[in-house]
Structure formats: C-alpha cells, structure tokens
CSV table of C-alpha atoms in Angstrom, one decimal:
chain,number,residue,atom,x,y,z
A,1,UNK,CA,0.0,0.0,0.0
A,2,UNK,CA,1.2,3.5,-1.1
A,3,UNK,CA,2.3,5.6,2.3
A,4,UNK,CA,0.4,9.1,2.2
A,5,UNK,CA,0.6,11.4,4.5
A,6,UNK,CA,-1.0,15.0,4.4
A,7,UNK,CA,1.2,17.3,6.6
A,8,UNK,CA,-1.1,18.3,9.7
A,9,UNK,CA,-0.6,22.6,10.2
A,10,UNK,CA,2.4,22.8,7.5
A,11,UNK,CA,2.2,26.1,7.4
A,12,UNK,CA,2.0,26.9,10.8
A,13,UNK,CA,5.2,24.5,11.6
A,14,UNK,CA,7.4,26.3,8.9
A,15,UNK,CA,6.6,30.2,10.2
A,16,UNK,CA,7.0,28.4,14.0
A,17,UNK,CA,10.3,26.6,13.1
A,18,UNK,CA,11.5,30.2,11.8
A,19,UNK,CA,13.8,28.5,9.7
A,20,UNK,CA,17.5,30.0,9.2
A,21,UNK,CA,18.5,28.7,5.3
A,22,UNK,CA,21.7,27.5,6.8
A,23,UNK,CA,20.6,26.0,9.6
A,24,UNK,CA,20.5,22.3,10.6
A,25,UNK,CA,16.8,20.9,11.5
A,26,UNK,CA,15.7,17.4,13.2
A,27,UNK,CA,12.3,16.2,11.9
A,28,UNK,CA,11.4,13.2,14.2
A,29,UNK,CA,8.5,11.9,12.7
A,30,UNK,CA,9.2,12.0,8.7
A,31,UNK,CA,6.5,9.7,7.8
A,32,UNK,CA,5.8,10.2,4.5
A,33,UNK,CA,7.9,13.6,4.3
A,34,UNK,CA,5.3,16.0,4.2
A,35,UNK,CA,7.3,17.7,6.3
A,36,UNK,CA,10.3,17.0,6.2
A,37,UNK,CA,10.4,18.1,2.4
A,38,UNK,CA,8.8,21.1,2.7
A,39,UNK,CA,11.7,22.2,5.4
A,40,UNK,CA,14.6,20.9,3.5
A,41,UNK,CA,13.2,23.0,0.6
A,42,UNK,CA,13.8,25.9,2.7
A,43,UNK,CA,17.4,24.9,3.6
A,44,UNK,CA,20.7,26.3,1.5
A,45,UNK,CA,23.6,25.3,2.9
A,46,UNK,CA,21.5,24.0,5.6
A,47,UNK,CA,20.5,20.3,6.3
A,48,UNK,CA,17.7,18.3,7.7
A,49,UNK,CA,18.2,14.8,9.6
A,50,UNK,CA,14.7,13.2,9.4
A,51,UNK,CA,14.3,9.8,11.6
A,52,UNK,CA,11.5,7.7,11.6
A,53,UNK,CA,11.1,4.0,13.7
A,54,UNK,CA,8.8,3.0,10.4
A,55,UNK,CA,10.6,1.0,7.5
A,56,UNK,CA,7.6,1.7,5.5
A,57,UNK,CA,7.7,6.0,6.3
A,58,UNK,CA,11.7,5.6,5.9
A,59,UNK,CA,11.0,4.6,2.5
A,60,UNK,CA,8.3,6.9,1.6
A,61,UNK,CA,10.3,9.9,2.9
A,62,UNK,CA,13.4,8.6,0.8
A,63,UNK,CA,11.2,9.3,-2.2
A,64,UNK,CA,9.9,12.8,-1.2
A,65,UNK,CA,13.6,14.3,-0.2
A,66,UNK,CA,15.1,12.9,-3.2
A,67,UNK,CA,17.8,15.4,-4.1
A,68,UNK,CA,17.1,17.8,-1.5
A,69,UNK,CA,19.6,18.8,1.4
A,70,UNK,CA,18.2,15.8,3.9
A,71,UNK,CA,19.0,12.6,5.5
A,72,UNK,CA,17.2,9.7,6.5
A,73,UNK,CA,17.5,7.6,9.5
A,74,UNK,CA,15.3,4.9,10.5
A,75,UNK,CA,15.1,5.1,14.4
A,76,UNK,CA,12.6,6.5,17.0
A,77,UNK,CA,13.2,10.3,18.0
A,78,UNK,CA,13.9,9.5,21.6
A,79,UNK,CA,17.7,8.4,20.2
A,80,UNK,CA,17.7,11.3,18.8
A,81,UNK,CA,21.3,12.2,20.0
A,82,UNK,CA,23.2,9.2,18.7
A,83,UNK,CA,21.5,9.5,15.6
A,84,UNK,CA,23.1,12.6,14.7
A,85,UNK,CA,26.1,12.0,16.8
A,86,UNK,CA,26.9,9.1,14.3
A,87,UNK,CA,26.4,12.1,11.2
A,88,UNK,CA,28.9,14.2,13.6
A,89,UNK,CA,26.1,16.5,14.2
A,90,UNK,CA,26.2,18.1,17.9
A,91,UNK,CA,23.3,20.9,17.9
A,92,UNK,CA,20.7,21.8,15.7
A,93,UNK,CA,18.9,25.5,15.0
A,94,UNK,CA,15.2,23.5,15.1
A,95,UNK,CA,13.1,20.5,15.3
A,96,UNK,CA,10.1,19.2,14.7
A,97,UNK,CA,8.0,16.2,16.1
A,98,UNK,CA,4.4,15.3,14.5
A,99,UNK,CA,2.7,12.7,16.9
A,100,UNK,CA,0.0,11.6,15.1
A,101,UNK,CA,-0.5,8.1,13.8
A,102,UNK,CA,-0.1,8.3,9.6
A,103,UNK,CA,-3.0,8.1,7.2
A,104,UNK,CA,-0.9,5.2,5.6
A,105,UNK,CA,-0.5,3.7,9.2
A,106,UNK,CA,-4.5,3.8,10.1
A,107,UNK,CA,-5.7,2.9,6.5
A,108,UNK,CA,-3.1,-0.2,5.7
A,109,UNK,CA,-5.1,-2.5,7.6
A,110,UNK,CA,-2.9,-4.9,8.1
A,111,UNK,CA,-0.8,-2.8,10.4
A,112,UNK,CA,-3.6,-3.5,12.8
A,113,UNK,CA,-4.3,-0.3,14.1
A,114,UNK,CA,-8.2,0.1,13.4
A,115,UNK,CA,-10.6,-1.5,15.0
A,116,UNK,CA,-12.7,-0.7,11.3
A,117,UNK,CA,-11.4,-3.7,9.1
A,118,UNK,CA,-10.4,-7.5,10.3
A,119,UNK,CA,-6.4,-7.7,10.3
A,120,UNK,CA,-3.8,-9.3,12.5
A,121,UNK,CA,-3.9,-7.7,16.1
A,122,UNK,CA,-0.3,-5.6,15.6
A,123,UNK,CA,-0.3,-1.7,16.7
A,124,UNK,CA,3.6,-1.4,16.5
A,125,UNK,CA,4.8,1.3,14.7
A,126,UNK,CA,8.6,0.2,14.3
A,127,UNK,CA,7.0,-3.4,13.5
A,128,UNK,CA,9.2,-4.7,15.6
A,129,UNK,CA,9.0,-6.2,19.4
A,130,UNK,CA,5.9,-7.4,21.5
A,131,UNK,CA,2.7,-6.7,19.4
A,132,UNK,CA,-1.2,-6.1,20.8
A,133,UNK,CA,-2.1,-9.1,20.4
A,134,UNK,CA,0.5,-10.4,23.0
A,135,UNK,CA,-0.3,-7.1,25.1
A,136,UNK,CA,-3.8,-8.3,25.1
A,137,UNK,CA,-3.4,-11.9,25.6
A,138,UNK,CA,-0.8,-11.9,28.8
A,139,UNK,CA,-1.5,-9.0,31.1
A,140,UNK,CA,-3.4,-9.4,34.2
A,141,UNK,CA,-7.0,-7.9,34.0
A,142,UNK,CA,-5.4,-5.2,36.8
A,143,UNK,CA,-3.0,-4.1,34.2
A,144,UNK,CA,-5.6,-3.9,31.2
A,145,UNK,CA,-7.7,-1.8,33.1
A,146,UNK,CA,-4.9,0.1,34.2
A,147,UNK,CA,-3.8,1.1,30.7
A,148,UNK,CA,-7.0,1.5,29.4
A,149,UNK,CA,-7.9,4.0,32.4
A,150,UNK,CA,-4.5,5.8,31.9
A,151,UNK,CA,-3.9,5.7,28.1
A,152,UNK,CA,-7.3,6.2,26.8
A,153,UNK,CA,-9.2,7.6,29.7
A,154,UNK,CA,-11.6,4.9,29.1
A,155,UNK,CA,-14.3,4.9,31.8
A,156,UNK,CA,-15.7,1.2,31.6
A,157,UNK,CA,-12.1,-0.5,31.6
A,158,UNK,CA,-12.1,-2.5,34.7
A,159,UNK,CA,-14.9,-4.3,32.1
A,160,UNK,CA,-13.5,-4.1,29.5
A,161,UNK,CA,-10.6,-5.6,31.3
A,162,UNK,CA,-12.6,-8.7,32.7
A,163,UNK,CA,-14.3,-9.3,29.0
A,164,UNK,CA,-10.9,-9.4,27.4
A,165,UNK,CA,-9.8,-11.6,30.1
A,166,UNK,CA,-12.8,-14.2,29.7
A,167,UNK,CA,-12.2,-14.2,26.2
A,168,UNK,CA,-8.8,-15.2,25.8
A,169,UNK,CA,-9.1,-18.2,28.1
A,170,UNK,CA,-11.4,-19.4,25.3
A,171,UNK,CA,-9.3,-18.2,22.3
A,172,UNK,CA,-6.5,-16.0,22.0
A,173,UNK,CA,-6.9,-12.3,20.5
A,174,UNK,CA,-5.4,-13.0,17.2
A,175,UNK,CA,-7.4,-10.0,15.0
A,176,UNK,CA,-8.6,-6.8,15.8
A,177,UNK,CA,-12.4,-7.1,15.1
A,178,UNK,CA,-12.2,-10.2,17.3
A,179,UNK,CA,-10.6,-6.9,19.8
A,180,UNK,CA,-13.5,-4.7,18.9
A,181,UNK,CA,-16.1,-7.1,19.5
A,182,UNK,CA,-15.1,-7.8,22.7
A,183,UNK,CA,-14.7,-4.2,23.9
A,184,UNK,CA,-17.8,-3.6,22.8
A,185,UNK,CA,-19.9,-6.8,24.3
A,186,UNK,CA,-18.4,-5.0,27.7
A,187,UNK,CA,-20.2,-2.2,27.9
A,188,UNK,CA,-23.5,-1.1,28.8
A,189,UNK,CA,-26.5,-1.5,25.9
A,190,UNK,CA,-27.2,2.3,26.2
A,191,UNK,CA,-23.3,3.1,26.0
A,192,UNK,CA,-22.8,0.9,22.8
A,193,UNK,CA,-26.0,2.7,20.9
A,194,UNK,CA,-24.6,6.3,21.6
A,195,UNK,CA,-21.2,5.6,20.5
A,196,UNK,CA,-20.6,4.4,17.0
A,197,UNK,CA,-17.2,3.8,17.7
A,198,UNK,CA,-17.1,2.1,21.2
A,199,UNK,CA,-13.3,0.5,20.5
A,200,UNK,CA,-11.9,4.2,19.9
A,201,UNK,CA,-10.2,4.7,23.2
A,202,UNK,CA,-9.4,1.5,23.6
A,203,UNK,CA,-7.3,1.1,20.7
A,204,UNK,CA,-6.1,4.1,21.4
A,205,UNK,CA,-4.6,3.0,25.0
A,206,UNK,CA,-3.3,-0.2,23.6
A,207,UNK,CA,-1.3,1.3,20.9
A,208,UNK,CA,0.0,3.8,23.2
A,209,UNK,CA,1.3,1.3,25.6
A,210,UNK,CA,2.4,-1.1,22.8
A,211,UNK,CA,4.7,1.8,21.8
A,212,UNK,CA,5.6,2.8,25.1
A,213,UNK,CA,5.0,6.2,23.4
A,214,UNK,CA,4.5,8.8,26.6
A,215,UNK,CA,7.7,7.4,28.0
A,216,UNK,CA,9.6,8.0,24.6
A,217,UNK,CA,7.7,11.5,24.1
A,218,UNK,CA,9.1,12.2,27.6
A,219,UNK,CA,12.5,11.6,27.1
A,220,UNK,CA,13.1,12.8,23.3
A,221,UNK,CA,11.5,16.1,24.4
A,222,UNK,CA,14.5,16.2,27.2
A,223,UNK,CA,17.3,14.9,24.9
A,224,UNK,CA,16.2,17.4,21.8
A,225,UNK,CA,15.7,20.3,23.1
A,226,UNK,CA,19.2,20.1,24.6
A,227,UNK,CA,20.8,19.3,21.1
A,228,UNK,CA,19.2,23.2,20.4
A,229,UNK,CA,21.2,26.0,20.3
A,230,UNK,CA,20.4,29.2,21.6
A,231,UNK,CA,17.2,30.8,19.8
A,232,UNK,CA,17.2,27.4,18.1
A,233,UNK,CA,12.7,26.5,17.9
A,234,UNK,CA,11.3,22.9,19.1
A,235,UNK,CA,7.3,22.3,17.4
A,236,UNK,CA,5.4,19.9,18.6
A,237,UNK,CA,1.8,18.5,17.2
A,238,UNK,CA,-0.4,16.6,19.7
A,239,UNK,CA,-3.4,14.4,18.6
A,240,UNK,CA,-4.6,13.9,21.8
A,241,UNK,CA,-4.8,15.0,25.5
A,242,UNK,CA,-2.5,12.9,27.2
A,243,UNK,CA,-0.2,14.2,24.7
A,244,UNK,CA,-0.8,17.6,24.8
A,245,UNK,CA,-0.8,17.8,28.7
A,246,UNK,CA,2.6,16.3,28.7
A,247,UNK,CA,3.8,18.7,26.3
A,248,UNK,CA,2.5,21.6,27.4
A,249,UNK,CA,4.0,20.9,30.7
A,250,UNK,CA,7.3,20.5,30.4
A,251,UNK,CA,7.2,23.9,27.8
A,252,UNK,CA,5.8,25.3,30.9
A,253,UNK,CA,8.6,23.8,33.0
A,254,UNK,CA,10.8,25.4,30.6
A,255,UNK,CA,10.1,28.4,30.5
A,256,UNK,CA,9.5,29.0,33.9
A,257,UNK,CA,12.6,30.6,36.2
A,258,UNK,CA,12.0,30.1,39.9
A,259,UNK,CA,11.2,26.6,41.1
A,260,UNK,CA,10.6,27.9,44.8
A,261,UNK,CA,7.5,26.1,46.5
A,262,UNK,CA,5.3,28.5,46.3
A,263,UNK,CA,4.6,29.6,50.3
A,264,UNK,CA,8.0,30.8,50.3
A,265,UNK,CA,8.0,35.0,50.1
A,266,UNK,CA,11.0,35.3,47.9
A,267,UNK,CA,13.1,33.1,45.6
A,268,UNK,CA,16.5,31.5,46.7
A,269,UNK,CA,16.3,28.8,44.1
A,270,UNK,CA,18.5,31.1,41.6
A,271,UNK,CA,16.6,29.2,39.0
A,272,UNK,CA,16.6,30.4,35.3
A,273,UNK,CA,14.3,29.6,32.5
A,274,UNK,CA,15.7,27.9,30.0
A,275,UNK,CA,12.6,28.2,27.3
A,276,UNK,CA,10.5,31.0,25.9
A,277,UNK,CA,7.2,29.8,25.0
A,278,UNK,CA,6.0,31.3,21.5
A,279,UNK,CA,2.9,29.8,21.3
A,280,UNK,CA,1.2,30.9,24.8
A,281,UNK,CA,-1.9,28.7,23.5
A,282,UNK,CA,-1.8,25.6,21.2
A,283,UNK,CA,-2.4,26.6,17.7
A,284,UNK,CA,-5.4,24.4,15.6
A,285,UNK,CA,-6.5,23.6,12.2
A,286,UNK,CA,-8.4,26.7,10.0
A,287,UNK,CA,-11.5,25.8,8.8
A,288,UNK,CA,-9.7,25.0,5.3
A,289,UNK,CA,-7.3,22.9,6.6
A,290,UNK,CA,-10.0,20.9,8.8
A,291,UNK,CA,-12.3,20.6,5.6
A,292,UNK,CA,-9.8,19.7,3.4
A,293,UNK,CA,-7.9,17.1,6.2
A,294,UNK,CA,-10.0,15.4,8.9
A,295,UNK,CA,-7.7,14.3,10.2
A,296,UNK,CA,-6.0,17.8,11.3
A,297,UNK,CA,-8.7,18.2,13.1
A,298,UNK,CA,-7.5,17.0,16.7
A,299,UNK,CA,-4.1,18.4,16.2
A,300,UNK,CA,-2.6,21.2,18.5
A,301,UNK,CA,0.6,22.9,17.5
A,302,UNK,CA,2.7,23.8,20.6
A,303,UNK,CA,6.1,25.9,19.8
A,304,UNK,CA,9.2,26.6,22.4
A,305,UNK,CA,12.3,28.9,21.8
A,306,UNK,CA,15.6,27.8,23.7
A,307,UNK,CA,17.1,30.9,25.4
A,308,UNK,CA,21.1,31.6,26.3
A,309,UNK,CA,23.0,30.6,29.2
C-alpha cells in the first residue's frame, strides 16, 4: 500500500520553526515527508536529519527528499542524539515532532491499528518487538484496566478488562475485530448505541502502551531540546490530551525561572528559565485545513524557543 501522508498545520510548523536557510533541523516523525520536504526546501547550505522508527515511512520519505539537502534515518526520535552524533552533528537550530498516527498507518489495515477492518492484532509502529495481540493476551486484568484508564481515559475499563480476560481463556486475540467485539460486548446496551465507535479509546490505550509512546515523548523532548542551540525553535503537534498535557507541561517547565514552592516569600532557588514559550496557546486547524484534512482536526501545535545561558 502507497504511504500518504498529508502534513497536519504545514504552514503553521514552517513560520514556527522560523527556519534559518543555513541552519541544521531534526524532523522526528518523517513519515511520509510531508514535512520534512517542505523544510529541507527551505534549507541552503543547511541540512535536515529526518528519523523515523517506520521501515515503511523511511522509504516513503526517501522518495519525497530525493535530491534535497536531507538525510534519513530509521530510528525513534527518543535516540535522537546518537542519531546525529553518528552524522557528527552536535546541535541543531530546530526540530520538529508530529505525533500523530499516519493516514498510511491507520488505512493499511494490516498494520492492525483500526478497530474498522479485520487484520492481524499488531499496533507497532517500528514493526518490531511485542505486538497487541501479545499485550492483550498476557497481562493481568489489573493491568488492562490500568492502561486503558491511563492511556485512553476509558471509563468502563475494569470491564472491558474482565471481557478481554474471559475471552482469551477461550481463544486468543489473534485480530482486531475479534478486539473490537469484545470491547464492545463489555459495555452497557445504552453506551454501545450512543457511541458508534465504542473500540476508539481502547485502541487508542493499547497502541499507546504497545509503543511505550509517553515514555519516549518524555524523554526525546529532554534529549532534543538540549541538542538546540540558543534561539534554536522545538514544534510539537499533539493528537490527543494525554499528549498535549505532557507537552504543554514540560514547555511550561521550561520556560519558567523560579522553582521555589510557592509559600515561600522570595526566591533563593536562583533558577533560570531555559525556554521561551512562543505559542502561549496551542495553535489548531483553519477551517480550510480541517475541511480539506480530517484528520487535522485533533491536532494542536505547541512551539518553544531555547534561550542563552
């Protein structure tokens, strides 16, 4: 299946990014170089290092940055470091991280993200390592639940939990409508009628934990935005809140000086910020953009500017 991916808030990433024509920019999520192409055209003597953990987006971006200033790696962005290390790069002027799952990702069923169309129960977006179906199929109804709660804010998982749990004992989760069906048999009649899509945040949990994806989001924030140099810009677009509260928060953390508790009258932490938030609210899809893209339109846009020693 062809890899397509329309770039979510282009416009708004390249005016964020502020790009410097001689600069060197991280894109962390190529996918299908939407992007990543669109920067690199703006580059002279510049250069952009995309990664991506997806064989199939590695290949797909090859084919949208052919002959401009850009190269490809295929690993997540929370190696980030070594990556360009190993292209003796040690800072960067920019970067870029687009969370979302790709068009090509949700539509190839076989990928087994959608709980839509009957395909082998696989969620992982390097295609490598423990899959959903082996997620599903080993944990403990406690730790189901647990992920479901966390991950997709899903308020019937302790069900959900047990149903997945009683129906593995008879047969293994092996594809995802045998998932779906199960999710669904696990909630209430009135529930099931009012949501046409009653798997959503379940799936959504699973491929989370599947990809560990908060932890890696957590610590390739920490490792890129120290690659940045000074005035250097760090974009981030969020597809959902768990996401966006993560990222918000540590922009926040930041860009914010003191670190006193708050009851105490004056600062002795000596603490400066290290971040200056340019986008003070997350930026969204126009009307155009969400018209012409559905898919844009859960995105947020969230943009930091390193500051100096």
């Amino acid at each position: 299946m062809e890899f397509s991916h329309i770039p979510v808030l282009l416009n708004e990433c390249l005016e964020g990014l502020a790009i410097d024509p001689t600069g060197i920019y991280l894109d962390g999520t190529a996918g299908g170089g939407g992007h990543s192409s669109q920067i690199a055209r703006r580059l002279t003597t510049g250069r952009l290092v995309s990664l991506d953990q997806d064989p199939d987006a590695i290949e797909a971006a090859g084919k949208a940055l052919e002959g401009l200033p850009a190269t490809l790696v295929q690993t997540n962005f929370c190696n980030a470091r070594s990556a360009l290390y190993g292209l003796g790069i040690e800072k960067i002027n920019g970067a870029l991280l687009d969370l979302g799952v790709s068009s090509h990702q949700l539509d190839d069923a076989s990928r087994g993200f959608s709980y839509r169309q009957d395909a082998p129960l696989d969620m992982r977006m390097s295609q490598s390592g423990p899959t959903a179906a082996d997620l599903v199929n080993t944990a403990s109804r406690e730790e189901l639940a647990r992920i479901l709660r966390e991950y997709g804010e899903e308020p019937y998982a302790w069900a959900i939990a047990g149903r997945i749990v009683q129906r593995r004992e008879e047969t293994p989760f092996v594809t995802t409508l045998q998932l779906a069906d199960a999710i669904a048999s696990a909630l209430p009649p009135a529930v099931r009628r009012k949501d046409k899509n009653p798997a959503r945040r379940s799936f959504q949990a699973l491929r989370i934990a599947v990809n560990s994806e908060l932890d890696v989001l957590s610590q390739g924030m920490d490792e890129i935005f120290d690659l940045l140099v000074p005035g250097g810009r760090f974009a981030i677009i969020t597809f959902h809140s768990l996401e966006d509260r993560l990222v918000k928060n540590k922009f926040r953390q930041w860009a914010t000086a003191c670190t006193c508790p708050p009851e105490y009258p004056v600062c002795v932490c000596g603490g400066k910020a290290k971040g200056k938030l340019i986008t003070r609210k997350p930026i969204e899809a126009t009307a155009a953009e969400l018209e012409e893209n559905r898919r844009s339109r859960s995105a947020k846009l969230r943009v930091i500017e390193k500051l100096g020693d």
